[in-house]
Amino acid sequence: MSVATILARSAFKTIREWSDLYETLTTLEAGGGGGGDTITGGALEPRSLSQAKANATLFSDFSPAGDGTTNDSDPFIDAVTAALADDTNLFMGYHVLYLDEVGRYALENPVFTSISNLMIIGEGDRAVLVERTGSAAWMSFVSYTNIAILNVGFDKHGTSPFGGVRMVAGNGFWFQGNHMWDSLSPGLDNAGDLDHFAIGSSGGALNPNENWLVTRNFFEDLQPSFGPLRHFEYSFNTVVRGGMATAGVGFWANSDGWMIEDGTIAYNKFIDCRGPALAIEKDVFSANNTSFQRLFVGFNEFDFLNYAQTGMRFGTTNDSVQQTTDIFKDWYIVGNVFRYPRYVPSGPNDAAMKAFVPADSFVFDHFTIQGNRIEGLGYPGGFAGGMLLYAMKNSYVESNVVEAGGIQVFGVPTIPANNKVRNNVCAGYVIGDSHGDFIFTNNRMHSVLVASLGQSNIDGTGNDIDTPTLITDGPGTRYEYNFRVANLEGWDPANLADGASATQTFTITGASTSLHMVRSVWLPSISATIGWVVTGTVSAADTVTVKLTNNTGGAVDLGEQDVYITLEKRPTLAV
């Protein structure tokens, strides 16, 4: 059973509990390739690598040129063949091939079919496998069982797009401690660039790739791209400037029957990736048998220093077929951090985290989006820029923080959503169409917009909101939320004698005598002084009257200051 499956079956947790459980499971599984059945992975100590090299088959024995130009595919094939036939080189059940000499070994996609239990160990950037000009990939493994590639340097060297290390329809892949880069095309711009793959996987509905561990690798200007894939862990990797046109890291299911299931994507760093940094999505479906289920996406860091892109996107960008099943189901997205030092969202559909469908063709079911933080968005007071979540149902959006951006949640018409949005802090919030039973409680935000609800039943209690709200109620809707409004023009009550009072009216758009009452009035200069009495009432539409009485025992001139008023909406029940 994979880490993701165990997590998905667990009860609701705090972020600390999520982190502790993840660490415990991965320690017990020793990396486990996500499946824990066919691969033993984990973090290898240098001593372990030395043991693996001690009796390994040596690549240098097969006379590769190592000059970065000459085709070394034949010596590489011969070395792999010899390694698999040698039982004296076994380590952890793998036949070990060691890239033992410094060099740049150009490969032209040697294809290995139906091989098992092969480990390739390198010397980092000292012994580099170069993707030869015109090659379709570095190498390919088809119908494989238990392949491990550790501590190898890979240079794509400006070759054609796609390619990479290609894994097709196999079981057991361990890829750790490798460095993959493109020496001839560093820092590629987004415009016009094609995808340059670091790792590529493919298969089908009946023969997906299974039991993968991809961990502690460093990818530069290249895109790890996966699918179909089941029982996997992608963790502790760093991707810099990856992705070009489609994604920094992509998990795809673009053909009938493909799936991305039972996976863990955790503790990775995405730096200046494009298009977006992490994509878990489909392109075009023509059938209903595609699945994205039981995924844990946690504690990843997304840093956008020079680019403005979506950090994480899941769903589809090009769907014209009505889906009759919920293909995105049972996800946990927790504890991720998105940083945007210079990012200004361009519009309402621009967001750091985006669950998107262009049509109401399917829904995201049983998602927990918890404890994520989005920093540095340049969109103060708006709804855009934070989380844009379409077609959600039976889902939690809990304890997230969005600086200067918003959270938007939309349902699907005619489908009861039954979502819960609780304890979030953000600049703005939008509740979209036809949510069914909806709980929206204890959130702190600048503004909220609830519109076009149809037959929705909303329980909106205990929320703190800075500015008034546009509300379009559905039947069975109850609100109990607060406006916190600072009168920025200030109020100067002049010199008040002991026992004297002063009154002032303030315009608060949206305040209603029938719907609201004043919960509190705060003047900073008297907050620590005994003897002042401050009261407030909603005296007319859009108007609050504040009365200040001096019982301090002497005359006081407070001077001009801001007044903070909290309005509380009276609990109501519309039937």
Coordinates of C-alpha atoms in Angstrom, one line a residue:
M1 CA 0.0 0.0 0.0
S2 CA 1.4 3.4 -0.9
V3 CA 2.1 6.3 1.4
A4 CA -0.6 8.3 -0.4
T5 CA -3.2 5.6 0.1
I6 CA -2.5 5.4 3.8
L7 CA -2.7 9.2 4.1
A8 CA -5.9 9.4 2.1
R9 CA -7.6 6.9 4.5
S10 CA -6.5 8.7 7.6
A11 CA -8.7 11.0 9.6
F12 CA -8.6 14.8 9.4
K13 CA -5.3 16.2 10.8
T14 CA -3.4 19.3 11.7
I15 CA -0.5 20.3 9.4
R16 CA 2.0 19.1 12.1
E17 CA 0.2 15.8 12.3
W18 CA 0.3 15.5 8.5
S19 CA 4.1 16.1 8.4
D20 CA 4.8 13.7 11.3
L21 CA 2.7 10.9 9.7
Y22 CA 4.4 11.4 6.3
E23 CA 7.9 11.2 7.9
T24 CA 6.9 8.1 9.8
L25 CA 5.4 6.3 6.8
T26 CA 8.3 7.0 4.5
T27 CA 10.8 6.0 7.2
L28 CA 9.1 2.7 7.7
E29 CA 8.8 2.2 4.0
A30 CA 12.5 3.2 3.4
G31 CA 11.4 5.2 0.4
G32 CA 9.5 2.2 -1.0
G33 CA 9.1 3.6 -4.5
G34 CA 5.6 4.7 -3.4
G35 CA 4.4 1.1 -3.5
G36 CA 6.7 -0.5 -1.0
D37 CA 6.5 -3.9 -2.7
T38 CA 9.2 -4.1 -5.4
I39 CA 11.6 -1.3 -4.7
T40 CA 13.7 -0.5 -1.7
G41 CA 14.8 3.0 -1.9
G42 CA 15.4 5.7 0.7
A43 CA 18.4 7.9 1.2
L44 CA 21.6 6.0 0.5
E45 CA 24.6 6.8 2.6
P46 CA 28.0 7.3 0.8
R47 CA 29.2 4.0 2.4
S48 CA 26.3 2.2 0.7
L49 CA 27.3 3.5 -2.7
S50 CA 30.9 2.4 -2.0
Q51 CA 29.6 -1.1 -1.2
A52 CA 27.6 -1.1 -4.5
K53 CA 30.6 0.0 -6.5
A54 CA 33.0 -2.6 -5.0
N55 CA 31.9 -5.5 -7.1
A56 CA 30.2 -3.7 -9.9
T57 CA 30.6 -4.2 -13.6
L58 CA 32.7 -1.3 -14.8
F59 CA 31.7 0.7 -17.8
S60 CA 35.3 1.5 -18.6
D61 CA 35.9 -2.2 -19.4
F62 CA 33.9 -1.8 -22.6
S63 CA 36.0 1.0 -24.1
P64 CA 33.6 3.9 -24.4
A65 CA 35.0 7.0 -26.1
G66 CA 33.7 9.4 -23.5
D67 CA 34.4 12.5 -25.6
G68 CA 30.8 13.8 -25.7
T69 CA 30.5 13.3 -29.5
T70 CA 31.2 9.7 -30.4
N71 CA 28.2 7.4 -30.1
D72 CA 28.8 5.3 -27.0
S73 CA 25.5 3.5 -27.3
D74 CA 27.0 0.1 -28.3
P75 CA 29.5 0.0 -25.4
F76 CA 26.7 1.0 -23.1
I77 CA 24.5 -1.8 -24.4
D78 CA 27.3 -4.3 -24.0
A79 CA 28.0 -3.1 -20.4
V80 CA 24.3 -3.5 -19.5
T81 CA 24.2 -6.9 -21.0
A82 CA 27.3 -8.0 -19.2
A83 CA 26.1 -6.6 -15.9
L84 CA 22.8 -8.5 -16.0
A85 CA 24.6 -11.7 -16.7
D86 CA 27.0 -11.3 -13.7
D87 CA 25.8 -12.6 -10.3
T88 CA 28.9 -11.4 -8.5
N89 CA 27.9 -7.7 -8.8
L90 CA 24.7 -7.9 -6.9
F91 CA 23.8 -5.2 -4.4
M92 CA 20.3 -5.0 -2.7
G93 CA 19.1 -7.5 -5.4
Y94 CA 20.3 -5.4 -8.3
H95 CA 23.0 -6.1 -10.9
V96 CA 25.2 -3.0 -10.6
L97 CA 26.8 -1.1 -13.6
Y98 CA 29.2 1.6 -12.5
L99 CA 30.1 4.6 -14.7
D100 CA 33.6 4.6 -13.2
E101 CA 35.7 7.0 -15.3
V102 CA 35.4 10.7 -15.9
G103 CA 34.0 11.4 -19.3
R104 CA 31.0 12.6 -21.4
Y105 CA 29.3 9.5 -22.9
A106 CA 27.0 10.3 -25.8
L107 CA 24.0 8.0 -26.1
E108 CA 21.5 7.7 -29.0
N109 CA 18.6 6.1 -27.2
P110 CA 19.6 2.5 -26.6
V111 CA 16.4 0.6 -25.9
F112 CA 16.2 -2.1 -23.3
T113 CA 13.2 -4.4 -23.3
S114 CA 12.1 -6.8 -20.6
I115 CA 15.1 -6.5 -18.4
S116 CA 15.1 -6.8 -14.6
N117 CA 17.1 -5.7 -11.5
L118 CA 19.5 -3.3 -13.1
M119 CA 21.2 -0.5 -11.1
I120 CA 23.3 2.2 -12.8
I121 CA 25.6 4.2 -10.5
G122 CA 27.5 7.2 -11.6
E123 CA 30.0 9.8 -10.2
G124 CA 27.6 12.8 -10.4
D125 CA 28.8 15.4 -12.9
R126 CA 32.2 13.7 -13.4
A127 CA 30.7 10.9 -15.6
V128 CA 28.0 12.4 -17.7
L129 CA 25.5 10.7 -20.1
V130 CA 25.0 13.1 -23.0
E131 CA 21.9 12.9 -25.2
R132 CA 23.4 12.8 -28.6
T133 CA 22.3 15.2 -31.3
G134 CA 19.3 13.9 -33.1
S135 CA 18.5 11.2 -30.5
A136 CA 15.0 10.6 -29.3
A137 CA 16.2 10.1 -25.7
W138 CA 19.1 9.2 -23.5
M139 CA 17.9 5.7 -23.1
S140 CA 14.6 3.7 -23.0
F141 CA 13.4 0.9 -20.8
V142 CA 10.3 -1.0 -22.0
S143 CA 8.4 -3.7 -20.0
Y144 CA 11.1 -3.4 -17.3
T145 CA 11.2 -4.6 -13.7
N146 CA 13.2 -2.9 -11.0
I147 CA 15.5 -0.3 -12.6
A148 CA 17.6 2.0 -10.4
I149 CA 19.6 5.0 -11.6
L150 CA 21.7 6.7 -8.9
N151 CA 24.1 9.7 -8.8
V152 CA 24.4 10.1 -12.6
G153 CA 24.9 13.3 -14.5
F154 CA 22.7 13.8 -17.6
D155 CA 23.3 16.6 -20.2
K156 CA 20.6 17.0 -22.8
H157 CA 23.0 19.1 -24.8
G158 CA 20.4 21.0 -26.8
T159 CA 18.9 18.0 -28.6
S160 CA 15.3 17.7 -29.9
P161 CA 12.4 18.3 -27.5
F162 CA 10.8 15.5 -25.4
G163 CA 13.2 12.6 -25.0
G164 CA 14.9 12.2 -21.7
V165 CA 15.1 8.9 -19.8
R166 CA 12.1 7.0 -21.2
M167 CA 10.3 4.4 -19.1
V168 CA 7.5 2.5 -20.7
A169 CA 5.0 0.1 -19.1
G170 CA 7.1 -1.3 -16.3
N171 CA 7.2 -2.0 -12.6
G172 CA 9.8 -0.7 -10.2
F173 CA 11.9 2.5 -10.9
W174 CA 14.2 4.1 -8.5
F175 CA 15.8 7.4 -9.6
Q176 CA 17.8 9.2 -6.9
G177 CA 20.6 11.8 -6.6
N178 CA 20.9 12.5 -10.3
H179 CA 21.6 15.9 -11.9
M180 CA 19.9 16.6 -15.3
W181 CA 20.5 19.8 -17.3
D182 CA 20.8 21.2 -20.8
S183 CA 24.3 22.8 -21.4
L184 CA 23.3 24.3 -24.7
S185 CA 19.9 25.8 -23.8
P186 CA 20.1 27.2 -20.3
G187 CA 17.5 29.6 -19.0
L188 CA 15.0 29.1 -21.9
D189 CA 12.2 31.6 -22.2
N190 CA 8.6 30.5 -22.2
A191 CA 7.6 32.0 -25.5
G192 CA 7.9 29.4 -28.3
D193 CA 9.9 26.8 -26.4
L194 CA 8.9 23.2 -26.6
D195 CA 9.1 20.7 -23.8
H196 CA 12.5 19.2 -23.0
F197 CA 12.0 16.2 -20.9
A198 CA 14.3 15.0 -18.1
I199 CA 12.3 11.8 -17.5
G200 CA 9.4 10.7 -19.7
S201 CA 7.0 7.8 -19.0
S202 CA 4.3 6.2 -21.1
G203 CA 2.2 3.0 -21.2
G204 CA -1.5 2.4 -21.3
A205 CA -4.6 1.5 -19.4
L206 CA -3.6 -2.2 -18.9
N207 CA 0.2 -1.6 -18.4
P208 CA 0.9 1.6 -16.5
N209 CA 4.2 2.3 -14.9
E210 CA 4.1 1.3 -11.2
N211 CA 6.1 1.5 -8.0
W212 CA 8.3 4.5 -8.6
L213 CA 10.6 6.4 -6.3
V214 CA 12.0 9.7 -7.8
T215 CA 13.8 11.5 -5.0
R216 CA 16.6 14.0 -4.3
N217 CA 17.3 14.9 -7.9
F218 CA 18.3 18.3 -9.4
F219 CA 16.7 19.3 -12.7
E220 CA 17.7 22.4 -14.6
D221 CA 15.9 23.7 -17.7
L222 CA 14.3 20.3 -18.1
Q223 CA 10.9 18.9 -17.3
P224 CA 10.2 15.6 -15.5
S225 CA 7.0 14.3 -17.1
F226 CA 5.0 11.3 -16.0
G227 CA 2.1 9.2 -17.0
P228 CA 0.4 6.8 -16.7
L229 CA 1.7 6.1 -13.2
R230 CA 0.5 4.2 -10.1
H231 CA 2.0 3.8 -6.7
F232 CA 4.7 6.5 -6.7
E233 CA 6.7 8.9 -4.7
Y234 CA 8.2 12.1 -6.1
S235 CA 10.0 13.8 -3.2
F236 CA 12.8 16.1 -2.2
N237 CA 13.6 17.1 -5.8
T238 CA 14.6 20.5 -7.0
V239 CA 13.5 21.9 -10.4
V240 CA 15.0 25.2 -11.7
R241 CA 13.6 26.9 -14.7
G242 CA 11.9 23.7 -15.8
G243 CA 8.9 23.4 -18.0
M244 CA 9.0 25.7 -21.0
A245 CA 5.5 25.7 -22.5
T246 CA 3.6 23.2 -20.4
A247 CA 4.9 22.6 -16.9
G248 CA 7.9 22.5 -14.6
V249 CA 6.9 19.0 -13.5
G250 CA 3.9 17.3 -15.2
F251 CA 1.8 14.3 -14.3
W252 CA -0.4 13.6 -17.3
A253 CA -3.2 11.2 -18.3
N254 CA -3.8 12.2 -21.9
S255 CA -5.1 8.9 -23.4
D256 CA -8.0 6.7 -22.7
G257 CA -7.5 4.6 -19.6
W258 CA -4.4 6.4 -18.3
M259 CA -4.2 7.1 -14.6
I260 CA -2.2 9.0 -12.0
E261 CA -3.1 7.1 -8.8
D262 CA -1.8 6.4 -5.3
G263 CA 1.0 9.0 -5.4
T264 CA 2.9 11.2 -3.1
I265 CA 4.4 14.5 -4.3
A266 CA 6.2 16.0 -1.3
Y267 CA 9.0 18.3 -0.1
N268 CA 10.1 19.4 -3.6
K269 CA 11.4 22.8 -4.6
F270 CA 10.2 24.5 -7.8
I271 CA 12.2 27.6 -8.7
D272 CA 11.2 29.9 -11.6
C273 CA 9.3 27.2 -13.4
R274 CA 6.8 28.0 -16.1
G275 CA 3.5 26.9 -17.4
P276 CA 2.8 26.1 -14.4
A277 CA 5.4 24.7 -12.0
L278 CA 3.4 21.6 -11.2
A279 CA 0.7 20.3 -13.4
I280 CA -1.5 17.2 -12.6
E281 CA -4.0 17.1 -15.4
K282 CA -5.4 15.7 -18.6
D283 CA -5.5 17.2 -22.1
V284 CA -8.4 15.8 -24.1
F285 CA -10.5 12.8 -23.0
S286 CA -12.7 10.7 -25.3
A287 CA -13.8 8.3 -22.6
N288 CA -14.7 8.1 -19.0
N289 CA -12.1 5.6 -17.8
T290 CA -9.3 8.0 -16.9
S291 CA -8.4 8.4 -13.2
F292 CA -6.6 10.9 -10.9
Q293 CA -7.2 9.4 -7.5
R294 CA -5.6 9.2 -4.0
L295 CA -2.8 11.8 -4.3
F296 CA -1.0 13.5 -1.5
V297 CA 0.7 16.8 -2.5
G298 CA 2.3 18.3 0.6
F299 CA 5.0 20.6 1.9
N300 CA 6.4 21.7 -1.5
E301 CA 7.9 25.1 -2.1
F302 CA 7.2 27.2 -5.2
D303 CA 9.5 30.2 -5.6
F304 CA 8.9 32.6 -8.5
L305 CA 11.8 35.0 -8.5
N306 CA 11.8 36.1 -12.2
Y307 CA 8.6 34.6 -13.7
A308 CA 4.9 35.0 -12.9
Q309 CA 3.2 31.6 -13.4
T310 CA 0.6 29.4 -11.7
G311 CA 2.3 27.4 -9.1
M312 CA 0.1 24.3 -9.2
R313 CA -2.7 23.5 -11.6
F314 CA -4.8 20.4 -11.7
G315 CA -7.7 19.6 -14.0
T316 CA -7.9 20.1 -17.7
T317 CA -7.3 23.0 -20.1
N318 CA -9.0 21.4 -23.2
D319 CA -12.1 19.3 -22.4
S320 CA -15.0 19.0 -24.7
V321 CA -16.4 15.7 -23.6
Q322 CA -19.0 15.3 -20.8
Q323 CA -17.6 13.1 -18.0
T324 CA -20.0 10.8 -16.2
T325 CA -17.6 9.8 -13.4
D326 CA -15.6 11.8 -10.9
I327 CA -12.0 11.2 -12.1
F328 CA -10.3 13.6 -9.7
K329 CA -10.9 12.2 -6.2
D330 CA -9.4 11.8 -2.7
W331 CA -6.6 14.3 -2.8
Y332 CA -4.8 16.0 0.1
I333 CA -3.0 19.2 -0.7
V334 CA -1.4 20.4 2.5
G335 CA 1.4 22.6 3.8
N336 CA 2.6 24.0 0.4
V337 CA 4.2 27.4 0.2
F338 CA 4.0 29.7 -2.9
R339 CA 6.2 32.8 -3.0
Y340 CA 5.8 35.6 -5.6
P341 CA 8.1 38.6 -4.8
R342 CA 7.0 40.6 -7.9
Y343 CA 3.8 39.0 -9.1
V344 CA 0.7 40.9 -10.0
P345 CA -2.1 38.6 -11.3
S346 CA -3.5 39.7 -14.6
G347 CA -7.1 38.9 -14.0
P348 CA -9.7 36.8 -12.1
N349 CA -8.6 33.5 -13.7
D350 CA -5.0 34.0 -12.7
A351 CA -4.1 32.1 -9.5
A352 CA -1.2 30.5 -7.7
M353 CA -3.3 27.3 -7.2
K354 CA -5.8 26.5 -9.8
A355 CA -8.3 23.6 -10.2
F356 CA -9.7 24.3 -13.6
V357 CA -12.2 22.9 -16.1
P358 CA -13.4 25.0 -19.0
A359 CA -16.8 23.3 -19.0
D360 CA -19.0 21.7 -16.3
S361 CA -18.0 18.2 -17.3
F362 CA -16.7 16.7 -14.1
V363 CA -16.0 17.6 -10.5
F364 CA -13.1 17.5 -8.0
D365 CA -14.4 15.2 -5.3
H366 CA -13.2 14.8 -1.7
F367 CA -10.3 17.2 -1.8
T368 CA -8.7 18.5 1.4
I369 CA -6.8 21.8 0.7
Q370 CA -5.3 22.7 4.1
G371 CA -2.5 24.8 5.6
N372 CA -1.1 26.2 2.3
R373 CA 0.5 29.6 2.2
I374 CA 0.6 32.0 -0.8
E375 CA 3.0 34.9 -0.2
G376 CA 3.8 38.2 -2.0
L377 CA 0.9 38.5 -4.4
G378 CA 0.6 42.0 -5.8
Y379 CA -3.2 42.0 -5.8
P380 CA -4.3 43.7 -2.6
G381 CA -8.0 43.6 -1.8
G382 CA -8.9 41.4 -4.7
F383 CA -10.3 38.0 -5.3
A384 CA -7.8 36.9 -7.8
G385 CA -4.3 35.5 -7.4
G386 CA -4.6 33.0 -4.6
M387 CA -6.7 29.9 -5.1
L388 CA -9.1 29.4 -8.0
L389 CA -11.1 26.2 -7.4
Y390 CA -13.7 25.2 -9.9
A391 CA -16.2 22.3 -9.8
M392 CA -15.5 21.2 -6.2
K393 CA -17.7 19.0 -4.1
N394 CA -17.4 17.2 -0.7
S395 CA -14.2 19.1 -0.1
Y396 CA -12.4 21.1 2.6
V397 CA -10.6 24.3 2.2
E398 CA -9.1 24.9 5.6
S399 CA -6.6 27.1 7.4
N400 CA -4.9 28.5 4.3
V401 CA -3.3 31.9 4.2
V402 CA -3.3 34.0 1.0
E403 CA -1.4 37.4 1.2
A404 CA -3.0 40.1 -0.9
G405 CA -5.0 37.6 -2.9
G406 CA -8.2 35.7 -2.8
I407 CA -9.8 32.3 -2.6
Q408 CA -12.5 31.5 -5.2
V409 CA -14.6 28.3 -5.0
F410 CA -17.1 27.4 -7.6
G411 CA -19.5 24.5 -7.8
V412 CA -21.2 22.8 -10.7
P413 CA -24.8 23.5 -11.6
T414 CA -27.3 20.8 -10.6
I415 CA -24.6 18.9 -8.5
P416 CA -24.9 19.4 -4.7
A417 CA -21.4 20.4 -3.6
N418 CA -21.4 20.2 0.2
N419 CA -18.1 22.0 0.6
K420 CA -16.6 23.4 3.8
V421 CA -14.4 26.5 3.8
R422 CA -13.1 27.3 7.3
N423 CA -10.4 29.2 9.2
N424 CA -8.7 30.8 6.1
V425 CA -7.1 34.2 6.0
C426 CA -7.1 35.9 2.6
A427 CA -7.9 39.2 0.9
G428 CA -11.1 38.1 -0.8
Y429 CA -13.4 35.2 -1.2
V430 CA -15.9 34.2 -3.9
I431 CA -18.6 31.6 -3.6
G432 CA -19.8 30.6 -7.0
D433 CA -22.8 28.8 -8.5
S434 CA -25.0 26.2 -7.1
H435 CA -23.2 24.9 -4.1
G436 CA -25.9 22.9 -2.3
D437 CA -25.2 22.7 1.4
F438 CA -22.1 24.9 2.0
I439 CA -20.3 25.7 5.3
F440 CA -18.3 28.9 5.3
T441 CA -17.1 29.6 8.8
N442 CA -14.4 31.4 10.9
N443 CA -12.6 33.0 7.9
R444 CA -10.7 36.3 8.1
M445 CA -10.6 38.3 4.9
H446 CA -10.8 41.7 3.3
S447 CA -13.9 41.2 1.3
V448 CA -16.4 38.5 0.3
L449 CA -18.6 38.1 -2.7
V450 CA -21.4 35.5 -2.7
A451 CA -23.4 35.5 -5.9
S452 CA -25.7 33.4 -8.2
L453 CA -26.3 30.7 -5.7
G454 CA -29.4 29.1 -7.1
Q455 CA -30.6 26.5 -4.6
S456 CA -27.7 26.8 -2.2
N457 CA -27.9 26.5 1.5
I458 CA -25.1 28.4 3.1
D459 CA -24.1 28.4 6.8
G460 CA -21.8 31.4 7.0
T461 CA -21.0 32.0 10.6
G462 CA -18.2 33.6 12.6
N463 CA -16.4 35.2 9.7
D464 CA -14.5 38.5 10.0
I465 CA -14.6 40.7 6.9
D466 CA -13.0 44.1 6.4
T467 CA -15.4 45.6 3.9
P468 CA -19.1 45.2 3.1
T469 CA -20.3 42.3 1.1
L470 CA -22.5 41.7 -1.9
I471 CA -24.8 38.8 -1.1
T472 CA -27.2 37.0 -3.3
D473 CA -29.0 34.5 -1.0
G474 CA -30.2 31.1 -1.8
P475 CA -33.0 29.5 0.2
G476 CA -32.1 28.1 3.6
T477 CA -29.2 30.5 4.1
R478 CA -27.9 31.7 7.4
Y479 CA -25.2 34.3 8.0
E480 CA -23.4 35.5 11.1
Y481 CA -20.3 37.4 10.0
N482 CA -18.6 40.6 10.9
F483 CA -17.4 43.7 9.1
R484 CA -14.3 45.3 10.4
V485 CA -14.1 48.8 9.0
A486 CA -11.6 51.5 9.7
N487 CA -12.8 55.1 9.2
L488 CA -9.7 56.4 7.4
E489 CA -10.8 60.1 7.5
G490 CA -10.5 60.1 11.3
W491 CA -12.6 61.7 14.0
D492 CA -11.7 64.6 16.3
P493 CA -14.2 64.6 19.2
A494 CA -12.7 67.9 20.4
N495 CA -12.2 68.7 24.1
L496 CA -14.6 66.7 26.2
A497 CA -15.3 67.7 29.8
D498 CA -15.8 65.0 32.4
G499 CA -19.3 63.5 31.9
A500 CA -19.7 65.1 28.4
S501 CA -20.4 63.1 25.2
A502 CA -19.8 63.5 21.5
T503 CA -21.5 61.7 18.6
Q504 CA -20.4 61.1 15.0
T505 CA -21.9 59.3 12.0
F506 CA -19.9 57.1 9.7
T507 CA -20.8 55.9 6.3
I508 CA -20.5 52.1 5.9
T509 CA -21.9 51.0 2.6
G510 CA -24.0 47.9 3.0
A511 CA -24.9 48.4 6.7
S512 CA -28.6 47.7 7.3
T513 CA -30.8 48.5 10.3
S514 CA -32.6 45.2 9.9
L515 CA -29.6 43.0 9.2
H516 CA -26.7 44.4 11.3
M517 CA -25.8 45.4 14.8
V518 CA -22.6 47.0 16.1
R519 CA -20.5 44.5 17.9
S520 CA -17.6 46.8 18.9
V521 CA -16.2 50.3 18.4
W522 CA -12.5 50.9 19.0
L523 CA -10.5 54.1 19.3
P524 CA -6.8 53.3 19.7
S525 CA -6.0 56.3 22.1
I526 CA -8.5 55.3 24.7
S527 CA -8.1 51.5 24.6
A528 CA -5.9 51.4 27.7
T529 CA -7.7 54.2 29.7
I530 CA -10.4 53.5 32.3
G531 CA -13.5 55.7 32.2
W532 CA -14.4 56.0 28.5
V533 CA -17.7 54.6 27.3
V534 CA -18.2 54.0 23.5
T535 CA -21.4 52.8 21.9
G536 CA -22.5 52.4 18.3
T537 CA -25.7 51.7 16.5
V538 CA -26.8 51.2 12.9
S539 CA -28.9 54.3 12.8
A540 CA -29.9 54.3 9.1
A541 CA -29.0 52.5 5.8
D542 CA -25.3 52.7 5.2
T543 CA -24.8 54.7 8.4
V544 CA -23.4 53.9 11.9
T545 CA -23.7 56.5 14.7
V546 CA -21.0 56.3 17.4
K547 CA -21.3 58.0 20.9
L548 CA -18.3 58.7 23.0
T549 CA -18.7 59.6 26.7
N550 CA -15.9 60.8 29.0
N551 CA -16.1 59.4 32.6
T552 CA -12.4 59.7 33.3
G553 CA -12.7 62.4 36.0
G554 CA -11.3 65.3 33.9
A555 CA -11.4 67.0 30.6
V556 CA -9.6 65.3 27.7
D557 CA -8.8 66.4 24.2
L558 CA -8.2 63.2 22.2
G559 CA -7.3 64.8 18.9
E560 CA -8.1 63.2 15.5
Q561 CA -7.8 59.4 15.1
D562 CA -9.2 56.5 13.2
V563 CA -12.3 54.6 14.5
Y564 CA -12.6 50.9 14.0
I565 CA -16.1 49.5 13.9
T566 CA -17.1 45.9 13.8
L567 CA -20.6 45.1 12.5
E568 CA -22.2 41.8 13.2
K569 CA -24.9 40.4 10.9
R570 CA -27.9 39.2 12.9
P571 CA -28.4 35.5 12.6
T572 CA -31.3 34.8 10.3
L573 CA -32.9 31.8 8.7
A574 CA -34.5 32.1 5.3
V575 CA -36.8 29.3 4.3

